[in-house]
Structures are given as structure tokens and as C-alpha cells.
């Protein structure tokens, strides 16, 4: 069983309220517009492999099923930064001064302010 999300061309056409040949034409155009040739260092500028530049990519197989997959790998930088923010907050709570700091001029800086 294929883990990728999939839908039949007939069902997708009925959901979009268009006929199947029109849907196939639109899918072909979308595939063409979202695919570029990535140069692999050959002698010709046309030596390369097709690469999807959209967020999602799809294929239509011989059984008239559209398979969708995520084309770009999503970096999980947000999780990394959130973990470090939590660590910093815990560290700051541990290092919080017990009494206010006194600066020149008599101004005080209250802990936690």
C-alpha cells in the first residue's frame, strides 16, 4: 500500500466539477509549469534532471490515480529555536537575582521587570 495521499482522476474531476480530459490537461500544464531542469554539470546546459519547484508534487499512474507528495523537505528550525528558548527561560529563572541591583545614580533594576 502506498503511504502517499492519492485520489482517482474521476473522483478529483467530479469534486472540481469538470470533465476528466480537462482535468488531465490542467494537471499536465501544472506539472510542466512547476518542473524545471536542474543542470548536473554535463557538457550541455540541457544535461540535467527534472526537479519540482512547487511545495507539492504529484504523479498520475497507469491506473488513473493521482499521487501527491511533499516536494520540499521542511526544516524544523522552529522546534530547535523553541527548545533553546525554553532552556534560556529556565536558565534565567535559575539565575534571577534574589535582591534588586543598584546602579550609579541610585536607580534600581527590579528582578523580573
PDB file of N, CA and C in Angstrom:
ATOM      1  N   UNK A   1       0.846  -1.188   0.000  1.00  0.00           N
ATOM      2  CA  UNK A   1       0.000   0.000   0.000  1.00  0.00           C
ATOM      3  C   UNK A   1       0.886   1.244   0.000  1.00  0.00           C
ATOM      4  N   UNK A   2       0.514   2.195  -0.815  1.00  0.00           N
ATOM      5  CA  UNK A   2       1.290   3.420  -0.959  1.00  0.00           C
ATOM      6  C   UNK A   2       0.905   4.413   0.146  1.00  0.00           C
ATOM      7  N   UNK A   3       1.882   4.915   0.934  1.00  0.00           N
ATOM      8  CA  UNK A   3       1.550   5.826   2.035  1.00  0.00           C
ATOM      9  C   UNK A   3       1.222   7.244   1.576  1.00  0.00           C
ATOM     10  N   UNK A   4       1.484   7.562   0.307  1.00  0.00           N
ATOM     11  CA  UNK A   4       1.217   8.921  -0.167  1.00  0.00           C
ATOM     12  C   UNK A   4      -0.279   9.140  -0.340  1.00  0.00           C
ATOM     13  N   UNK A   5      -0.750  10.369  -0.112  1.00  0.00           N
ATOM     14  CA  UNK A   5      -2.162  10.671  -0.378  1.00  0.00           C
ATOM     15  C   UNK A   5      -2.454  10.487  -1.856  1.00  0.00           C
ATOM     16  N   UNK A   6      -3.615   9.905  -2.154  1.00  0.00           N
ATOM     17  CA  UNK A   6      -3.962   9.675  -3.546  1.00  0.00           C
ATOM     18  C   UNK A   6      -5.459   9.798  -3.747  1.00  0.00           C
ATOM     19  N   UNK A   7      -5.836  10.095  -4.983  1.00  0.00           N
ATOM     20  CA  UNK A   7      -7.245  10.199  -5.363  1.00  0.00           C
ATOM     21  C   UNK A   7      -7.341   9.835  -6.841  1.00  0.00           C
ATOM     22  N   UNK A   8      -8.436   9.227  -7.217  1.00  0.00           N
ATOM     23  CA  UNK A   8      -8.595   8.857  -8.618  1.00  0.00           C
ATOM     24  C   UNK A   8      -8.891  10.103  -9.444  1.00  0.00           C
ATOM     25  N   UNK A   9      -8.524  10.029 -10.722  1.00  0.00           N
ATOM     26  CA  UNK A   9      -8.761  11.164 -11.618  1.00  0.00           C
ATOM     27  C   UNK A   9     -10.256  11.420 -11.742  1.00  0.00           C
ATOM     28  N   UNK A  10     -11.061  10.357 -11.814  1.00  0.00           N
ATOM     29  CA  UNK A  10     -12.513  10.519 -11.942  1.00  0.00           C
ATOM     30  C   UNK A  10     -13.097  11.238 -10.724  1.00  0.00           C
ATOM     31  N   UNK A  11     -12.659  10.848  -9.523  1.00  0.00           N
ATOM     32  CA  UNK A  11     -13.190  11.481  -8.316  1.00  0.00           C
ATOM     33  C   UNK A  11     -12.742  12.936  -8.219  1.00  0.00           C
ATOM     34  N   UNK A  12     -11.482  13.206  -8.539  1.00  0.00           N
ATOM     35  CA  UNK A  12     -10.987  14.577  -8.497  1.00  0.00           C
ATOM     36  C   UNK A  12     -11.729  15.448  -9.502  1.00  0.00           C
ATOM     37  N   UNK A  13     -11.990  14.912 -10.687  1.00  0.00           N
ATOM     38  CA  UNK A  13     -12.737  15.660 -11.705  1.00  0.00           C
ATOM     39  C   UNK A  13     -14.156  15.954 -11.222  1.00  0.00           C
ATOM     40  N   UNK A  14     -14.783  14.980 -10.575  1.00  0.00           N
ATOM     41  CA  UNK A  14     -16.148  15.223 -10.085  1.00  0.00           C
ATOM     42  C   UNK A  14     -16.147  16.238  -8.947  1.00  0.00           C
ATOM     43  N   UNK A  15     -15.122  16.210  -8.076  1.00  0.00           N
ATOM     44  CA  UNK A  15     -15.037  17.195  -6.996  1.00  0.00           C
ATOM     45  C   UNK A  15     -14.813  18.599  -7.546  1.00  0.00           C
ATOM     46  N   UNK A  16     -14.053  18.696  -8.646  1.00  0.00           N
ATOM     47  CA  UNK A  16     -13.783  20.000  -9.245  1.00  0.00           C
ATOM     48  C   UNK A  16     -14.878  20.424 -10.216  1.00  0.00           C
ATOM     49  N   UNK A  17     -15.824  19.520 -10.453  1.00  0.00           N
ATOM     50  CA  UNK A  17     -16.951  19.763 -11.363  1.00  0.00           C
ATOM     51  C   UNK A  17     -16.487  20.093 -12.774  1.00  0.00           C
ATOM     52  N   UNK A  18     -15.519  19.304 -13.254  1.00  0.00           N
ATOM     53  CA  UNK A  18     -15.053  19.400 -14.633  1.00  0.00           C
ATOM     54  C   UNK A  18     -14.939  17.993 -15.189  1.00  0.00           C
ATOM     55  N   UNK A  19     -14.813  17.874 -16.507  1.00  0.00           N
ATOM     56  CA  UNK A  19     -14.683  16.546 -17.094  1.00  0.00           C
ATOM     57  C   UNK A  19     -13.233  16.063 -17.001  1.00  0.00           C
ATOM     58  N   UNK A  20     -13.043  14.759 -17.143  1.00  0.00           N
ATOM     59  CA  UNK A  20     -11.721  14.155 -16.956  1.00  0.00           C
ATOM     60  C   UNK A  20     -10.671  14.645 -17.960  1.00  0.00           C
ATOM     61  N   UNK A  21     -10.992  14.775 -19.253  1.00  0.00           N
ATOM     62  CA  UNK A  21      -9.969  15.268 -20.181  1.00  0.00           C
ATOM     63  C   UNK A  21      -9.475  16.677 -19.839  1.00  0.00           C
ATOM     64  N   UNK A  22     -10.382  17.543 -19.368  1.00  0.00           N
ATOM     65  CA  UNK A  22      -9.987  18.892 -18.966  1.00  0.00           C
ATOM     66  C   UNK A  22      -9.077  18.832 -17.738  1.00  0.00           C
ATOM     67  N   UNK A  23      -9.408  17.963 -16.799  1.00  0.00           N
ATOM     68  CA  UNK A  23      -8.570  17.807 -15.603  1.00  0.00           C
ATOM     69  C   UNK A  23      -7.190  17.289 -15.979  1.00  0.00           C
ATOM     70  N   UNK A  24      -7.125  16.302 -16.863  1.00  0.00           N
ATOM     71  CA  UNK A  24      -5.828  15.772 -17.289  1.00  0.00           C
ATOM     72  C   UNK A  24      -4.980  16.862 -17.951  1.00  0.00           C
ATOM     73  N   UNK A  25      -5.617  17.698 -18.742  1.00  0.00           N
ATOM     74  CA  UNK A  25      -4.906  18.800 -19.394  1.00  0.00           C
ATOM     75  C   UNK A  25      -4.391  19.797 -18.355  1.00  0.00           C
ATOM     76  N   UNK A  26      -5.211  20.123 -17.371  1.00  0.00           N
ATOM     77  CA  UNK A  26      -4.788  21.051 -16.324  1.00  0.00           C
ATOM     78  C   UNK A  26      -3.658  20.456 -15.480  1.00  0.00           C
ATOM     79  N   UNK A  27      -3.726  19.172 -15.179  1.00  0.00           N
ATOM     80  CA  UNK A  27      -2.665  18.523 -14.423  1.00  0.00           C
ATOM     81  C   UNK A  27      -1.358  18.518 -15.213  1.00  0.00           C
ATOM     82  N   UNK A  28      -1.455  18.256 -16.521  1.00  0.00           N
ATOM     83  CA  UNK A  28      -0.249  18.260 -17.364  1.00  0.00           C
ATOM     84  C   UNK A  28       0.374  19.651 -17.409  1.00  0.00           C
ATOM     85  N   UNK A  29      -0.457  20.670 -17.533  1.00  0.00           N
ATOM     86  CA  UNK A  29       0.051  22.052 -17.548  1.00  0.00           C
ATOM     87  C   UNK A  29       0.688  22.422 -16.209  1.00  0.00           C
ATOM     88  N   UNK A  30       0.041  22.037 -15.128  1.00  0.00           N
ATOM     89  CA  UNK A  30       0.592  22.352 -13.805  1.00  0.00           C
ATOM     90  C   UNK A  30       1.920  21.647 -13.599  1.00  0.00           C
ATOM     91  N   UNK A  31       1.997  20.385 -14.030  1.00  0.00           N
ATOM     92  CA  UNK A  31       3.245  19.628 -13.895  1.00  0.00           C
ATOM     93  C   UNK A  31       4.361  20.289 -14.703  1.00  0.00           C
ATOM     94  N   UNK A  32       4.021  20.750 -15.899  1.00  0.00           N
ATOM     95  CA  UNK A  32       5.009  21.411 -16.758  1.00  0.00           C
ATOM     96  C   UNK A  32       5.472  22.733 -16.168  1.00  0.00           C
ATOM     97  N   UNK A  33       4.552  23.493 -15.595  1.00  0.00           N
ATOM     98  CA  UNK A  33       4.892  24.812 -15.050  1.00  0.00           C
ATOM     99  C   UNK A  33       5.666  24.728 -13.739  1.00  0.00           C
ATOM    100  N   UNK A  34       5.537  23.625 -13.001  1.00  0.00           N
ATOM    101  CA  UNK A  34       6.205  23.513 -11.711  1.00  0.00           C
ATOM    102  C   UNK A  34       7.458  22.640 -11.767  1.00  0.00           C
ATOM    103  N   UNK A  35       7.914  22.294 -12.967  1.00  0.00           N
ATOM    104  CA  UNK A  35       9.106  21.465 -13.124  1.00  0.00           C
ATOM    105  C   UNK A  35      10.155  22.217 -13.923  1.00  0.00           C
ATOM    106  N   UNK A  36      11.382  22.214 -13.427  1.00  0.00           N
ATOM    107  CA  UNK A  36      12.498  22.831 -14.141  1.00  0.00           C
ATOM    108  C   UNK A  36      13.585  21.780 -14.330  1.00  0.00           C
ATOM    109  N   UNK A  37      14.495  22.066 -15.229  1.00  0.00           N
ATOM    110  CA  UNK A  37      15.610  21.169 -15.492  1.00  0.00           C
ATOM    111  C   UNK A  37      16.812  21.631 -14.678  1.00  0.00           C
ATOM    112  N   UNK A  38      17.273  20.790 -13.773  1.00  0.00           N
ATOM    113  CA  UNK A  38      18.423  21.130 -12.944  1.00  0.00           C
ATOM    114  C   UNK A  38      19.676  20.591 -13.612  1.00  0.00           C
ATOM    115  N   UNK A  39      20.609  21.497 -13.882  1.00  0.00           N
ATOM    116  CA  UNK A  39      21.839  21.131 -14.572  1.00  0.00           C
ATOM    117  C   UNK A  39      22.705  20.290 -13.656  1.00  0.00           C
ATOM    118  N   UNK A  40      23.232  19.200 -14.210  1.00  0.00           N
ATOM    119  CA  UNK A  40      24.054  18.287 -13.419  1.00  0.00           C
ATOM    120  C   UNK A  40      25.528  18.367 -13.771  1.00  0.00           C
ATOM    121  N   UNK A  41      25.932  19.402 -14.496  1.00  0.00           N
ATOM    122  CA  UNK A  41      27.339  19.572 -14.812  1.00  0.00           C
ATOM    123  C   UNK A  41      27.773  18.897 -16.091  1.00  0.00           C
ATOM    124  N   UNK A  42      26.869  18.593 -16.975  1.00  0.00           N
ATOM    125  CA  UNK A  42      27.234  17.956 -18.232  1.00  0.00           C
ATOM    126  C   UNK A  42      27.776  18.960 -19.230  1.00  0.00           C
ATOM    127  N   UNK A  43      28.057  18.479 -20.430  1.00  0.00           N
ATOM    128  CA  UNK A  43      28.611  19.327 -21.474  1.00  0.00           C
ATOM    129  C   UNK A  43      27.585  20.340 -21.980  1.00  0.00           C
ATOM    130  N   UNK A  44      26.335  19.969 -21.975  1.00  0.00           N
ATOM    131  CA  UNK A  44      25.273  20.845 -22.463  1.00  0.00           C
ATOM    132  C   UNK A  44      24.484  21.411 -21.289  1.00  0.00           C
ATOM    133  N   UNK A  45      23.926  22.577 -21.493  1.00  0.00           N
ATOM    134  CA  UNK A  45      23.076  23.180 -20.464  1.00  0.00           C
ATOM    135  C   UNK A  45      21.784  22.387 -20.297  1.00  0.00           C
ATOM    136  N   UNK A  46      21.461  21.558 -21.266  1.00  0.00           N
ATOM    137  CA  UNK A  46      20.244  20.748 -21.196  1.00  0.00           C
ATOM    138  C   UNK A  46      20.478  19.395 -20.542  1.00  0.00           C
ATOM    139  N   UNK A  47      21.735  19.105 -20.162  1.00  0.00           N
ATOM    140  CA  UNK A  47      22.018  17.872 -19.439  1.00  0.00           C
ATOM    141  C   UNK A  47      21.595  18.069 -17.995  1.00  0.00           C
ATOM    142  N   UNK A  48      20.563  17.404 -17.593  1.00  0.00           N
ATOM    143  CA  UNK A  48      20.096  17.564 -16.229  1.00  0.00           C
ATOM    144  C   UNK A  48      18.915  16.677 -15.945  1.00  0.00           C
ATOM    145  N   UNK A  49      18.372  16.879 -14.796  1.00  0.00           N
ATOM    146  CA  UNK A  49      17.218  16.087 -14.380  1.00  0.00           C
ATOM    147  C   UNK A  49      16.084  17.028 -13.991  1.00  0.00           C
ATOM    148  N   UNK A  50      14.845  16.606 -14.237  1.00  0.00           N
ATOM    149  CA  UNK A  50      13.707  17.451 -13.868  1.00  0.00           C
ATOM    150  C   UNK A  50      13.531  17.517 -12.348  1.00  0.00           C
ATOM    151  N   UNK A  51      13.267  18.718 -11.855  1.00  0.00           N
ATOM    152  CA  UNK A  51      13.092  18.949 -10.422  1.00  0.00           C
ATOM    153  C   UNK A  51      11.836  19.776 -10.223  1.00  0.00           C
ATOM    154  N   UNK A  52      11.024  19.391  -9.258  1.00  0.00           N
ATOM    155  CA  UNK A  52       9.804  20.131  -8.934  1.00  0.00           C
ATOM    156  C   UNK A  52      10.165  21.351  -8.093  1.00  0.00           C
ATOM    157  N   UNK A  53       9.599  22.509  -8.435  1.00  0.00           N
ATOM    158  CA  UNK A  53       9.863  23.734  -7.690  1.00  0.00           C
ATOM    159  C   UNK A  53       8.658  24.171  -6.858  1.00  0.00           C
ATOM    160  N   UNK A  54       7.614  23.375  -6.849  1.00  0.00           N
ATOM    161  CA  UNK A  54       6.421  23.690  -6.064  1.00  0.00           C
ATOM    162  C   UNK A  54       6.542  23.040  -4.685  1.00  0.00           C
ATOM    163  N   UNK A  55       5.644  23.401  -3.789  1.00  0.00           N
ATOM    164  CA  UNK A  55       5.640  22.816  -2.447  1.00  0.00           C
ATOM    165  C   UNK A  55       5.205  21.354  -2.469  1.00  0.00           C
ATOM    166  N   UNK A  56       4.322  21.020  -3.379  1.00  0.00           N
ATOM    167  CA  UNK A  56       3.864  19.638  -3.522  1.00  0.00           C
ATOM    168  C   UNK A  56       4.070  19.194  -4.959  1.00  0.00           C
ATOM    169  N   UNK A  57       4.282  17.910  -5.115  1.00  0.00           N
ATOM    170  CA  UNK A  57       4.444  17.319  -6.437  1.00  0.00           C
ATOM    171  C   UNK A  57       3.429  16.201  -6.563  1.00  0.00           C
ATOM    172  N   UNK A  58       3.110  15.824  -7.785  1.00  0.00           N
ATOM    173  CA  UNK A  58       2.133  14.764  -7.987  1.00  0.00           C
ATOM    174  C   UNK A  58       2.516  13.964  -9.220  1.00  0.00           C
ATOM    175  N   UNK A  59       1.998  12.762  -9.277  1.00  0.00           N
ATOM    176  CA  UNK A  59       2.157  11.887 -10.426  1.00  0.00           C
ATOM    177  C   UNK A  59       0.824  11.221 -10.690  1.00  0.00           C
ATOM    178  N   UNK A  60       0.533  10.958 -11.961  1.00  0.00           N
ATOM    179  CA  UNK A  60      -0.647  10.198 -12.345  1.00  0.00           C
ATOM    180  C   UNK A  60      -0.147   8.864 -12.861  1.00  0.00           C
ATOM    181  N   UNK A  61      -0.557   7.784 -12.217  1.00  0.00           N
ATOM    182  CA  UNK A  61      -0.060   6.470 -12.626  1.00  0.00           C
ATOM    183  C   UNK A  61      -0.945   5.862 -13.716  1.00  0.00           C
ATOM    184  N   UNK A  62      -0.621   4.643 -14.104  1.00  0.00           N
ATOM    185  CA  UNK A  62      -1.355   3.969 -15.184  1.00  0.00           C
ATOM    186  C   UNK A  62      -2.782   3.613 -14.798  1.00  0.00           C
ATOM    187  N   UNK A  63      -3.063   3.543 -13.523  1.00  0.00           N
ATOM    188  CA  UNK A  63      -4.404   3.212 -13.049  1.00  0.00           C
ATOM    189  C   UNK A  63      -5.264   4.459 -12.860  1.00  0.00           C
ATOM    190  N   UNK A  64      -4.842   5.583 -13.425  1.00  0.00           N
ATOM    191  CA  UNK A  64      -5.569   6.855 -13.325  1.00  0.00           C
ATOM    192  C   UNK A  64      -5.763   7.310 -11.878  1.00  0.00           C
ATOM    193  N   UNK A  65      -4.709   7.194 -11.098  1.00  0.00           N
ATOM    194  CA  UNK A  65      -4.729   7.664  -9.715  1.00  0.00           C
ATOM    195  C   UNK A  65      -3.670   8.749  -9.577  1.00  0.00           C
ATOM    196  N   UNK A  66      -4.063   9.872  -8.978  1.00  0.00           N
ATOM    197  CA  UNK A  66      -3.151  10.980  -8.732  1.00  0.00           C
ATOM    198  C   UNK A  66      -2.529  10.777  -7.349  1.00  0.00           C
ATOM    199  N   UNK A  67      -1.200  10.654  -7.307  1.00  0.00           N
ATOM    200  CA  UNK A  67      -0.465  10.503  -6.050  1.00  0.00           C
ATOM    201  C   UNK A  67       0.220  11.830  -5.746  1.00  0.00           C
ATOM    202  N   UNK A  68       0.016  12.336  -4.544  1.00  0.00           N
ATOM    203  CA  UNK A  68       0.559  13.633  -4.134  1.00  0.00           C
ATOM    204  C   UNK A  68       1.637  13.404  -3.091  1.00  0.00           C
ATOM    205  N   UNK A  69       2.713  14.182  -3.183  1.00  0.00           N
ATOM    206  CA  UNK A  69       3.781  14.095  -2.181  1.00  0.00           C
ATOM    207  C   UNK A  69       4.348  15.482  -1.941  1.00  0.00           C
ATOM    208  N   UNK A  70       4.934  15.648  -0.783  1.00  0.00           N
ATOM    209  CA  UNK A  70       5.576  16.913  -0.448  1.00  0.00           C
ATOM    210  C   UNK A  70       6.915  16.955  -1.170  1.00  0.00           C
ATOM    211  N   UNK A  71       7.121  17.986  -1.978  1.00  0.00           N
ATOM    212  CA  UNK A  71       8.334  18.057  -2.791  1.00  0.00           C
ATOM    213  C   UNK A  71       9.505  18.641  -2.025  1.00  0.00           C
ATOM    214  N   UNK A  72       9.230  19.581  -1.162  1.00  0.00           N
ATOM    215  CA  UNK A  72      10.304  20.239  -0.421  1.00  0.00           C
ATOM    216  C   UNK A  72      10.385  19.671   0.980  1.00  0.00           C
ATOM    217  N   UNK A  73      11.601  19.428   1.420  1.00  0.00           N
ATOM    218  CA  UNK A  73      11.814  18.967   2.779  1.00  0.00           C
ATOM    219  C   UNK A  73      11.734  20.176   3.697  1.00  0.00           C
ATOM    220  N   UNK A  74      10.877  20.073   4.687  1.00  0.00           N
ATOM    221  CA  UNK A  74      10.659  21.194   5.598  1.00  0.00           C
ATOM    222  C   UNK A  74      11.675  21.112   6.724  1.00  0.00           C
ATOM    223  N   UNK A  75      12.419  22.169   6.917  1.00  0.00           N
ATOM    224  CA  UNK A  75      13.362  22.231   8.029  1.00  0.00           C
ATOM    225  C   UNK A  75      12.601  22.510   9.308  1.00  0.00           C
ATOM    226  N   UNK A  76      12.994  21.859  10.352  1.00  0.00           N
ATOM    227  CA  UNK A  76      12.328  22.029  11.636  1.00  0.00           C
ATOM    228  C   UNK A  76      13.105  23.001  12.514  1.00  0.00           C
ATOM    229  N   UNK A  77      13.441  24.160  11.952  1.00  0.00           N
ATOM    230  CA  UNK A  77      14.175  25.169  12.705  1.00  0.00           C
ATOM    231  C   UNK A  77      13.351  25.702  13.868  1.00  0.00           C
ATOM    232  N   UNK A  78      12.040  25.771  13.683  1.00  0.00           N
ATOM    233  CA  UNK A  78      11.191  26.319  14.736  1.00  0.00           C
ATOM    234  C   UNK A  78      11.283  25.486  16.008  1.00  0.00           C
ATOM    235  N   UNK A  79      11.323  24.158  15.877  1.00  0.00           N
ATOM    236  CA  UNK A  79      11.445  23.309  17.052  1.00  0.00           C
ATOM    237  C   UNK A  79      12.787  23.524  17.746  1.00  0.00           C
ATOM    238  N   UNK A  80      13.839  23.683  16.959  1.00  0.00           N
ATOM    239  CA  UNK A  80      15.179  23.927  17.507  1.00  0.00           C
ATOM    240  C   UNK A  80      15.183  25.211  18.330  1.00  0.00           C
ATOM    241  N   UNK A  81      14.641  26.304  17.769  1.00  0.00           N
ATOM    242  CA  UNK A  81      14.634  27.579  18.474  1.00  0.00           C
ATOM    243  C   UNK A  81      13.733  27.540  19.706  1.00  0.00           C
ATOM    244  N   UNK A  82      12.594  26.875  19.619  1.00  0.00           N
ATOM    245  CA  UNK A  82      11.712  26.783  20.781  1.00  0.00           C
ATOM    246  C   UNK A  82      12.373  26.029  21.930  1.00  0.00           C
ATOM    247  N   UNK A  83      13.096  24.946  21.617  1.00  0.00           N
ATOM    248  CA  UNK A  83      13.813  24.212  22.663  1.00  0.00           C
ATOM    249  C   UNK A  83      14.840  25.107  23.344  1.00  0.00           C
ATOM    250  N   UNK A  84      15.573  25.886  22.552  1.00  0.00           N
ATOM    251  CA  UNK A  84      16.604  26.740  23.134  1.00  0.00           C
ATOM    252  C   UNK A  84      16.005  27.927  23.888  1.00  0.00           C
ATOM    253  N   UNK A  85      14.872  28.420  23.458  1.00  0.00           N
ATOM    254  CA  UNK A  85      14.189  29.483  24.206  1.00  0.00           C
ATOM    255  C   UNK A  85      13.736  28.943  25.560  1.00  0.00           C
ATOM    256  N   UNK A  86      13.203  27.714  25.580  1.00  0.00           N
ATOM    257  CA  UNK A  86      12.789  27.106  26.848  1.00  0.00           C
ATOM    258  C   UNK A  86      13.993  26.923  27.775  1.00  0.00           C
ATOM    259  N   UNK A  87      15.121  26.477  27.220  1.00  0.00           N
ATOM    260  CA  UNK A  87      16.330  26.321  28.024  1.00  0.00           C
ATOM    261  C   UNK A  87      16.795  27.665  28.581  1.00  0.00           C
ATOM    262  N   UNK A  88      16.727  28.701  27.739  1.00  0.00           N
ATOM    263  CA  UNK A  88      17.149  30.026  28.197  1.00  0.00           C
ATOM    264  C   UNK A  88      16.222  30.537  29.299  1.00  0.00           C
ATOM    265  N   UNK A  89      14.923  30.340  29.135  1.00  0.00           N
ATOM    266  CA  UNK A  89      13.981  30.779  30.162  1.00  0.00           C
ATOM    267  C   UNK A  89      14.223  30.059  31.483  1.00  0.00           C
ATOM    268  N   UNK A  90      14.516  28.748  31.427  1.00  0.00           N
ATOM    269  CA  UNK A  90      14.813  28.006  32.654  1.00  0.00           C
ATOM    270  C   UNK A  90      16.103  28.508  33.289  1.00  0.00           C
ATOM    271  N   UNK A  91      17.100  28.790  32.471  1.00  0.00           N
ATOM    272  CA  UNK A  91      18.369  29.304  32.973  1.00  0.00           C
ATOM    273  C   UNK A  91      18.187  30.683  33.605  1.00  0.00           C
ATOM    274  N   UNK A  92      17.416  31.539  32.960  1.00  0.00           N
ATOM    275  CA  UNK A  92      17.180  32.878  33.502  1.00  0.00           C
ATOM    276  C   UNK A  92      16.412  32.811  34.821  1.00  0.00           C
ATOM    277  N   UNK A  93      15.496  31.853  34.937  1.00  0.00           N
ATOM    278  CA  UNK A  93      14.765  31.703  36.197  1.00  0.00           C
ATOM    279  C   UNK A  93      15.711  31.252  37.306  1.00  0.00           C
ATOM    280  N   UNK A  94      16.681  30.385  36.968  1.00  0.00           N
ATOM    281  CA  UNK A  94      17.651  29.928  37.972  1.00  0.00           C
ATOM    282  C   UNK A  94      18.618  31.039  38.358  1.00  0.00           C
ATOM    283  N   UNK A  95      18.929  31.921  37.429  1.00  0.00           N
ATOM    284  CA  UNK A  95      19.907  32.975  37.679  1.00  0.00           C
ATOM    285  C   UNK A  95      19.284  34.282  38.153  1.00  0.00           C
ATOM    286  N   UNK A  96      17.986  34.300  38.341  1.00  0.00           N
ATOM    287  CA  UNK A  96      17.313  35.525  38.764  1.00  0.00           C
ATOM    288  C   UNK A  96      17.895  35.992  40.102  1.00  0.00           C
ATOM    289  N   UNK A  97      18.290  37.260  40.188  1.00  0.00           N
ATOM    290  CA  UNK A  97      18.893  37.748  41.435  1.00  0.00           C
ATOM    291  C   UNK A  97      17.862  37.765  42.566  1.00  0.00           C
ATOM    292  N   UNK A  98      18.361  37.501  43.760  1.00  0.00           N
ATOM    293  CA  UNK A  98      17.494  37.453  44.930  1.00  0.00           C
ATOM    294  C   UNK A  98      17.118  38.852  45.406  1.00  0.00           C
ATOM    295  N   UNK A  99      17.962  39.840  45.117  1.00  0.00           N
ATOM    296  CA  UNK A  99      17.668  41.208  45.537  1.00  0.00           C
ATOM    297  C   UNK A  99      17.920  42.137  44.350  1.00  0.00           C
ATOM    298  N   UNK A 100      17.325  43.322  44.335  1.00  0.00           N
ATOM    299  CA  UNK A 100      17.483  44.238  43.203  1.00  0.00           C
ATOM    300  C   UNK A 100      18.924  44.704  43.045  1.00  0.00           C
ATOM    301  N   UNK A 101      19.299  44.977  41.822  1.00  0.00           N
ATOM    302  CA  UNK A 101      20.625  45.515  41.532  1.00  0.00           C
ATOM    303  C   UNK A 101      20.590  47.027  41.665  1.00  0.00           C
ATOM    304  N   UNK A 102      21.640  47.611  42.235  1.00  0.00           N
ATOM    305  CA  UNK A 102      21.716  49.052  42.410  1.00  0.00           C
ATOM    306  C   UNK A 102      22.779  49.578  41.449  1.00  0.00           C
ATOM    307  N   UNK A 103      22.405  50.563  40.637  1.00  0.00           N
ATOM    308  CA  UNK A 103      23.316  51.158  39.675  1.00  0.00           C
ATOM    309  C   UNK A 103      23.730  52.545  40.147  1.00  0.00           C
ATOM    310  N   UNK A 104      24.703  53.141  39.465  1.00  0.00           N
ATOM    311  CA  UNK A 104      25.134  54.503  39.771  1.00  0.00           C
ATOM    312  C   UNK A 104      23.940  55.432  39.658  1.00  0.00           C
ATOM    313  N   UNK A 105      23.851  56.356  40.534  1.00  0.00           N
ATOM    314  CA  UNK A 105      22.749  57.304  40.499  1.00  0.00           C
ATOM    315  C   UNK A 105      21.584  56.866  41.353  1.00  0.00           C
ATOM    316  N   UNK A 106      21.675  55.698  41.930  1.00  0.00           N
ATOM    317  CA  UNK A 106      20.617  55.262  42.841  1.00  0.00           C
ATOM    318  C   UNK A 106      19.436  54.580  42.164  1.00  0.00           C
ATOM    319  N   UNK A 107      19.439  54.443  40.850  1.00  0.00           N
ATOM    320  CA  UNK A 107      18.350  53.742  40.184  1.00  0.00           C
ATOM    321  C   UNK A 107      18.440  52.238  40.476  1.00  0.00           C
ATOM    322  N   UNK A 108      17.317  51.608  40.647  1.00  0.00           N
ATOM    323  CA  UNK A 108      17.311  50.171  40.911  1.00  0.00           C
ATOM    324  C   UNK A 108      16.640  49.458  39.743  1.00  0.00           C
ATOM    325  N   UNK A 109      17.101  48.286  39.504  1.00  0.00           N
ATOM    326  CA  UNK A 109      16.502  47.428  38.483  1.00  0.00           C
ATOM    327  C   UNK A 109      15.904  46.262  39.225  1.00  0.00           C
ATOM    328  N   UNK A 110      14.587  46.120  39.146  1.00  0.00           N
ATOM    329  CA  UNK A 110      13.916  45.052  39.879  1.00  0.00           C
ATOM    330  C   UNK A 110      14.059  43.736  39.134  1.00  0.00           C
ATOM    331  N   UNK A 111      14.227  42.692  39.852  1.00  0.00           N
ATOM    332  CA  UNK A 111      14.348  41.355  39.245  1.00  0.00           C
ATOM    333  C   UNK A 111      13.028  40.992  38.590  1.00  0.00           C
ATOM    334  N   UNK A 112      13.099  40.496  37.369  1.00  0.00           N
ATOM    335  CA  UNK A 112      11.903  40.078  36.648  1.00  0.00           C
ATOM    336  C   UNK A 112      11.175  41.198  35.955  1.00  0.00           C
ATOM    337  N   UNK A 113      11.653  42.440  36.031  1.00  0.00           N
ATOM    338  CA  UNK A 113      10.959  43.547  35.387  1.00  0.00           C
ATOM    339  C   UNK A 113      11.416  43.707  33.972  1.00  0.00           C
TER     340      UNK A 113
END
